[in-house]
Amino acid sequence: MHPLFIPAAPKTDPGKESTVTRTTPTVVSEQTVSSTPATRPTSPGVPQAWSAWANRHRQWVFAGPAMVFVAILLVFPLAWTVYLSLTDSSGSVRRAKTFVGATNYANVLTDTARFWPAVGRTVYFTAGALVVEVVLGMLIALLLWKPFTGQAIVRVAIILPLVATPVAVGMMWRLIFDPTIGFANYLLARVGLPPQPWLADQTTALPTLMFVDIWQWTPMVTLILLAGLTALPEEPHEAAKVDGASGARRFWHVTLPMLMPTVVTAVLLRGIDVLKTFDILYATKGLGGGSFHEAETLNVYAYGLSFDYFEYGTASTVLILFFALIVAAVIGLTHRKKVTK
Amino acid sequence: MTPATTRTILVGVVSAALATSMAGCGSSPTGGSDGGSTTLYVTLANHVWTDKIKSAIPEFESQTGLKVELTQLGEDQLSAQYNTKLNSGTSEIDVMMFRPLQEGKMFAKNGWLADLSDDVTSDSAWNWSDFQAAPVAATTVDSAVVGVPIITEREVLYYRTDLLAEAGLKVPTTMDELRQAATTIHQAHPEVAGFVARTNVSAAVTQFSSFLYSYGGDFFDSSGKASLDTPEALAAYEMYSGLLHDVGPANVSTDMSWPDSMAIFQQGGAAFYTEADSLYTNATDAAKSKVADSVGFAQLPAGPAGSKPYNIPSWALGMNANSQNQANAWKFIQWATSKDMTLTIQQAGVPSARTSVWEDPSGISSYPKDLAAAIVASAKVGVGHDRPVVVQVAAAREIVGAPIVAGITGGDVAAAAQKAQTDFQAFLDTDK
Amino acid sequence: MTRRTVTSLLRAIGIAVIVIGFLGPIVWMILASLKTNVDIYDPSKVLLFRPTTANYATVFGQSQYIDYVVNSFVVAAISTAASLVIAVPAAYAMARFLMRKSANLVLLARVIPGVSLLIPWYYVFSNLKMVGGYFVLILAHMFVALPLIVYIMMSFFEQLPEELEESGQVDGLTPIGAFWRITLPLAAPGIATSTILAFIFSWNNFMFALVLSSAQTKTLPVAIFDFIGYASIDWGGLMAASVVVTVPIMAIALFTQKYIVTGFTAGATKG
């Protein structure tokens, strides 16, 4: 399989953890000294054989349980979903079903009423939210890069949206964006602008939800980019400064190229989650993404097909295609990451 | 010990051990669900009916020596859970509260609901024939009784007595009068909507259905042919969506289900509101409603075909076909739907399906007088469904609701109805 | 004014805008939870209103909210702990032995859409009679926590020099002993980071709990949802319920922000 996330050769990073590695050897040697005599005599006979075996195969003793856990919980549902996608299963998965081959795929891929619009919305939502999050995240990271007083407070301020429960966030914005009693329209009225329908209208609902996602997750991009900026070497920057390059030029020609791998990582991590966004969509627009399906992304559509329509064959087909889309996006970005390195 | 019991015990022990080791909190799974366990698993929706039953359950437990394990969930979660749990063939649900018209046909077809035909006729004192005909029809699928109706509802007109009095209007009895009155009040008070109702494509369908019948239409005719583009249907679509578009709340959204539209009415934001009668306490309870003192009720105004509100069972009690405890499950259903219990719950504001309770003067004495009159009148002329009676109800509602939301947002209702007709015919041809 | 002061003034304004932008809505939600519905319906009363705790009384009085808090806590704590036990050694092996294919399998769990898992899981575990109590819910949350922990811990273990373990082995420790006594203590900050993030993600999880929790194991995000649909929308109560679910997690975040930052940025700065 194509590597999804794992960066190549592990290298010691001169970044934040260096203090940890530097201070600990003393602790370690103390521990080693005290523990050595104790471990040896207490493991005779069979336990020792077991221990020797475990040590020899520690790679799999360590990795095995997690892999088995994931494999069991992942492989069966995946195989089952593939199977259902080839049948006309509906109503109950225990009901008699017929094998229909690729019929579901043909139907779904030619469905211009629900499927393709949902694909379009998923791509639009993801791309739109990601672009703004990266640009805004970068601006904020640059703003916070150099130390200043009150840094700690600002850090806290940008962490809070990140950890807030998405369903609660959805409810909060639902009230703020309420067309009649919401604070958003009150603000607009105060500055003399006409009220907006926000979440209520079929054209403005998705952009409004993008805004909510951007509010909650831009801080994550900021944090990643800040870590990247802090880890950058100083010299090229200084050299450019000496050459008389302006701030903007230095950013564009020196900082940004060096930061590119970090940007791609941020896009990768965020991208997967934006594609799979569910909580805020469901909390604000409900099943089907509103009366005109205006907020129905692939994830919401698949949930509705399963839990509202009882159409398991079609639901499974959509899920498999959705899964393929995510994996393709991840592989594409991982490839891009390699190129930028 | 038989091999089967050994296996049951083994599975029980192993799974309990697993649950304990994995979860560290040993909340044991159902384990022995052999016939006639003394624990009864009852799954109910969040509802006033449920609150009343819940407080009476200890009584049932001491009478029967059974232990009731009650699961109470919101509507969204309830349907998601039925879907997952019943799909797995669970026996962890014995008694289940469900919506006959929404999921009854589908559940019955899936083999999820037990056939209660013999149970309901087994006890003449409990008296199955006391239940109204329309609700009974809705809980009968392919001549098998799959549920006992517990809550019924009819669409009635909620209105503001103070606003009507101020404008010197009398309560509208026809759709055209309703429109006029709503317009008059809205013009006098631009901040108050003349009319409010559900606007979400799916949620609005049930409230629209009474309009449809009153204009002489229905979702499809007796031969199974879609009838959404008839002049009757078109007129109904235009009236319902037109009221909301022309004299509805400012910036009206198409996301409103009953909690949202009820909130607007409670806050004094609307003069007229068509909604299910079973929700009336939300409007008349002063703790929730700013307009509690000035709420009036009336039968749904008449269209060209007269006043034809729906009269349906919104909830019923059924039994999981896979329940290992069916005798006790029936005992619970019988107890919860007995005449006495039904009377008590109806007095608390939940309209029932029993004729005798409606005939009993104490059964409606707690209701506002105008509401009681409207209910009785509606029950006489009511139609037994409030949405297309099909298997895939959720999908059908989105199709037939499309012209409503088109109209609310100022779109072309006729074109939307034409499209809905085509889509719905295609849907009916494949609905299974 | 010099150019420098102008720049730093602009920067200060920018920072202030950021703080207000990100914190404002949360503060606003807390204020709304302290208002009567009458005040909520009057948007001009943003700051000037008579605060009331009635909404919190509704939240804690009407339903078994305390139980939901306990459920959320139990599920998050146990799924985090169980995930740590199997994920940390796995991350170590994957980092040390460069098991990239194995790591990708685990990380695939992060990519798959959750909707495709729910019905099959319940189907299997119900037929194994393992659906009582918290079991399936915890399993589902572990499925989220595990890849997260593996991802964070791998980047930690990759940064620990191998020489330390080797010196431990020279001193007579077995390789597993060296992992236990040397590597693990060194990875403590990483474990702390993983613990906090896994806990937060479990606490916030909605979809799995919506479908897999029972009335007895319901968690807070689902309980918020129950607030709508029971009666007409009670915005004050809904905001109070939202505050109840977010405030504990924000409090944790305040005290552990250093670890959270490390967690969100794990692996991001490597080439």
Short mmCIF file of N, CA and C in Angstrom, two decimals, chain A residues 78-145:
data_model
loop_
_atom_site.label_atom_id
_atom_site.label_comp_id
_atom_site.label_asym_id
_atom_site.label_seq_id
_atom_site.Cartn_x
_atom_site.Cartn_y
_atom_site.Cartn_z
N LEU A 78 -15.55 -3.15 6.30
CA LEU A 78 -15.20 -2.75 4.94
C LEU A 78 -15.65 -3.83 3.94
N ALA A 79 -15.35 -5.09 4.27
CA ALA A 79 -15.74 -6.19 3.40
C ALA A 79 -17.26 -6.25 3.28
N TRP A 80 -17.92 -6.05 4.40
CA TRP A 80 -19.38 -6.08 4.44
C TRP A 80 -19.96 -4.95 3.58
N THR A 81 -19.35 -3.76 3.69
CA THR A 81 -19.83 -2.63 2.90
C THR A 81 -19.66 -2.90 1.41
N VAL A 82 -18.49 -3.46 1.05
CA VAL A 82 -18.28 -3.80 -0.35
C VAL A 82 -19.34 -4.80 -0.80
N TYR A 83 -19.58 -5.80 0.03
CA TYR A 83 -20.58 -6.82 -0.32
C TYR A 83 -21.96 -6.20 -0.51
N LEU A 84 -22.38 -5.39 0.47
CA LEU A 84 -23.71 -4.78 0.37
C LEU A 84 -23.83 -3.89 -0.87
N SER A 85 -22.71 -3.25 -1.24
CA SER A 85 -22.77 -2.34 -2.39
C SER A 85 -23.03 -3.11 -3.68
N LEU A 86 -22.87 -4.42 -3.65
CA LEU A 86 -23.12 -5.22 -4.84
C LEU A 86 -24.49 -5.90 -4.78
N THR A 87 -25.28 -5.54 -3.75
CA THR A 87 -26.61 -6.15 -3.63
C THR A 87 -27.67 -5.06 -3.64
N ASP A 88 -28.93 -5.47 -3.66
CA ASP A 88 -30.02 -4.49 -3.62
C ASP A 88 -30.58 -4.39 -2.20
N SER A 89 -29.75 -4.65 -1.20
CA SER A 89 -30.19 -4.66 0.19
C SER A 89 -30.93 -3.37 0.55
N SER A 90 -32.13 -3.53 1.09
CA SER A 90 -32.85 -2.37 1.62
C SER A 90 -33.83 -2.83 2.69
N GLY A 91 -34.26 -1.88 3.52
CA GLY A 91 -35.18 -2.22 4.60
C GLY A 91 -34.45 -2.77 5.80
N SER A 92 -34.04 -4.02 5.68
CA SER A 92 -33.27 -4.64 6.75
C SER A 92 -32.15 -5.43 6.10
N VAL A 93 -30.98 -5.40 6.72
CA VAL A 93 -29.86 -6.14 6.11
C VAL A 93 -30.09 -7.64 6.19
N ARG A 94 -31.06 -8.05 7.01
CA ARG A 94 -31.34 -9.48 7.11
C ARG A 94 -32.37 -9.93 6.09
N ARG A 95 -32.99 -8.94 5.43
CA ARG A 95 -34.00 -9.30 4.44
C ARG A 95 -33.30 -9.94 3.24
N ALA A 96 -34.01 -10.82 2.52
CA ALA A 96 -33.44 -11.45 1.34
C ALA A 96 -32.97 -10.39 0.36
N LYS A 97 -31.76 -10.56 -0.16
CA LYS A 97 -31.27 -9.57 -1.12
C LYS A 97 -30.71 -10.26 -2.35
N THR A 98 -30.70 -9.53 -3.44
CA THR A 98 -30.21 -10.10 -4.69
C THR A 98 -28.87 -9.48 -5.03
N PHE A 99 -28.00 -10.30 -5.59
CA PHE A 99 -26.72 -9.79 -6.06
C PHE A 99 -26.96 -9.04 -7.37
N VAL A 100 -26.56 -7.79 -7.40
CA VAL A 100 -26.88 -7.01 -8.60
C VAL A 100 -25.63 -6.53 -9.33
N GLY A 101 -24.46 -7.04 -8.93
CA GLY A 101 -23.23 -6.64 -9.62
C GLY A 101 -22.96 -5.16 -9.45
N ALA A 102 -22.61 -4.52 -10.55
CA ALA A 102 -22.21 -3.11 -10.47
C ALA A 102 -23.38 -2.16 -10.70
N THR A 103 -24.59 -2.70 -10.65
CA THR A 103 -25.77 -1.86 -10.91
C THR A 103 -25.81 -0.62 -10.02
N ASN A 104 -25.57 -0.83 -8.71
CA ASN A 104 -25.61 0.31 -7.79
C ASN A 104 -24.60 1.37 -8.19
N TYR A 105 -23.41 0.91 -8.58
CA TYR A 105 -22.36 1.86 -8.97
C TYR A 105 -22.80 2.63 -10.21
N ALA A 106 -23.40 1.90 -11.17
CA ALA A 106 -23.88 2.58 -12.38
C ALA A 106 -24.96 3.60 -12.01
N ASN A 107 -25.89 3.19 -11.13
CA ASN A 107 -26.97 4.10 -10.74
C ASN A 107 -26.43 5.32 -10.02
N VAL A 108 -25.55 5.08 -9.06
CA VAL A 108 -25.04 6.19 -8.26
C VAL A 108 -24.22 7.14 -9.13
N LEU A 109 -23.37 6.56 -9.98
CA LEU A 109 -22.49 7.41 -10.78
C LEU A 109 -23.24 8.18 -11.86
N THR A 110 -24.48 7.78 -12.15
CA THR A 110 -25.26 8.55 -13.12
C THR A 110 -26.34 9.37 -12.43
N ASP A 111 -26.31 9.41 -11.10
CA ASP A 111 -27.33 10.12 -10.34
C ASP A 111 -26.96 11.59 -10.22
N THR A 112 -27.59 12.41 -11.05
CA THR A 112 -27.25 13.83 -11.02
C THR A 112 -28.16 14.60 -10.07
N ALA A 113 -29.11 13.90 -9.44
CA ALA A 113 -30.02 14.60 -8.54
C ALA A 113 -29.45 14.69 -7.13
N ARG A 114 -28.86 13.61 -6.63
CA ARG A 114 -28.37 13.61 -5.26
C ARG A 114 -26.87 13.38 -5.17
N PHE A 115 -26.35 12.36 -5.90
CA PHE A 115 -24.95 11.99 -5.69
C PHE A 115 -23.97 13.06 -6.15
N TRP A 116 -24.07 13.44 -7.42
CA TRP A 116 -23.07 14.39 -7.92
C TRP A 116 -23.14 15.75 -7.24
N PRO A 117 -24.37 16.27 -6.97
CA PRO A 117 -24.39 17.50 -6.17
C PRO A 117 -23.72 17.32 -4.81
N ALA A 118 -23.89 16.12 -4.20
CA ALA A 118 -23.25 15.90 -2.90
C ALA A 118 -21.73 15.88 -3.05
N VAL A 119 -21.25 15.27 -4.16
CA VAL A 119 -19.80 15.29 -4.41
C VAL A 119 -19.34 16.73 -4.56
N GLY A 120 -20.11 17.48 -5.36
CA GLY A 120 -19.76 18.88 -5.60
C GLY A 120 -19.68 19.65 -4.29
N ARG A 121 -20.69 19.46 -3.42
CA ARG A 121 -20.70 20.18 -2.15
C ARG A 121 -19.54 19.76 -1.26
N THR A 122 -19.24 18.46 -1.27
CA THR A 122 -18.13 17.97 -0.45
C THR A 122 -16.82 18.63 -0.88
N VAL A 123 -16.62 18.67 -2.22
CA VAL A 123 -15.37 19.25 -2.73
C VAL A 123 -15.34 20.75 -2.46
N TYR A 124 -16.48 21.41 -2.71
CA TYR A 124 -16.58 22.86 -2.51
C TYR A 124 -16.34 23.21 -1.04
N PHE A 125 -17.03 22.48 -0.15
CA PHE A 125 -16.89 22.73 1.28
C PHE A 125 -15.45 22.51 1.72
N THR A 126 -14.88 21.37 1.30
CA THR A 126 -13.52 21.03 1.72
C THR A 126 -12.50 22.02 1.18
N ALA A 127 -12.58 22.27 -0.13
CA ALA A 127 -11.59 23.17 -0.74
C ALA A 127 -11.73 24.57 -0.16
N GLY A 128 -12.97 25.05 -0.09
CA GLY A 128 -13.18 26.40 0.41
C GLY A 128 -12.68 26.57 1.83
N ALA A 129 -13.09 25.63 2.71
CA ALA A 129 -12.68 25.74 4.10
C ALA A 129 -11.16 25.62 4.23
N LEU A 130 -10.58 24.67 3.47
CA LEU A 130 -9.14 24.46 3.59
C LEU A 130 -8.34 25.67 3.14
N VAL A 131 -8.71 26.24 1.99
CA VAL A 131 -7.95 27.38 1.47
C VAL A 131 -7.97 28.52 2.49
N VAL A 132 -9.17 28.83 3.00
CA VAL A 132 -9.26 29.93 3.95
C VAL A 132 -8.49 29.60 5.23
N GLU A 133 -8.64 28.35 5.68
CA GLU A 133 -7.95 27.97 6.92
C GLU A 133 -6.43 28.09 6.78
N VAL A 134 -5.91 27.70 5.61
CA VAL A 134 -4.45 27.77 5.43
C VAL A 134 -3.99 29.22 5.31
N VAL A 135 -4.70 30.01 4.50
CA VAL A 135 -4.28 31.41 4.32
C VAL A 135 -4.40 32.18 5.64
N LEU A 136 -5.57 32.04 6.26
CA LEU A 136 -5.81 32.74 7.52
C LEU A 136 -4.87 32.21 8.61
N GLY A 137 -4.71 30.88 8.62
CA GLY A 137 -3.82 30.26 9.60
C GLY A 137 -2.40 30.78 9.44
N MET A 138 -1.98 30.94 8.20
CA MET A 138 -0.64 31.46 7.93
C MET A 138 -0.51 32.90 8.41
N LEU A 139 -1.50 33.72 8.09
CA LEU A 139 -1.45 35.13 8.52
C LEU A 139 -1.35 35.22 10.04
N ILE A 140 -2.19 34.42 10.71
CA ILE A 140 -2.18 34.48 12.18
C ILE A 140 -0.85 33.95 12.72
N ALA A 141 -0.35 32.88 12.11
CA ALA A 141 0.93 32.33 12.57
C ALA A 141 2.04 33.37 12.43
N LEU A 142 2.05 34.10 11.30
CA LEU A 142 3.09 35.12 11.10
C LEU A 142 2.95 36.23 12.13
N LEU A 143 1.70 36.55 12.44
CA LEU A 143 1.42 37.60 13.42
C LEU A 143 1.91 37.21 14.81
N LEU A 144 1.80 35.92 15.11
CA LEU A 144 2.16 35.45 16.46
C LEU A 144 3.58 34.91 16.54
N TRP A 145 4.30 34.94 15.42
CA TRP A 145 5.59 34.26 15.32
C TRP A 145 6.59 34.82 16.32
#
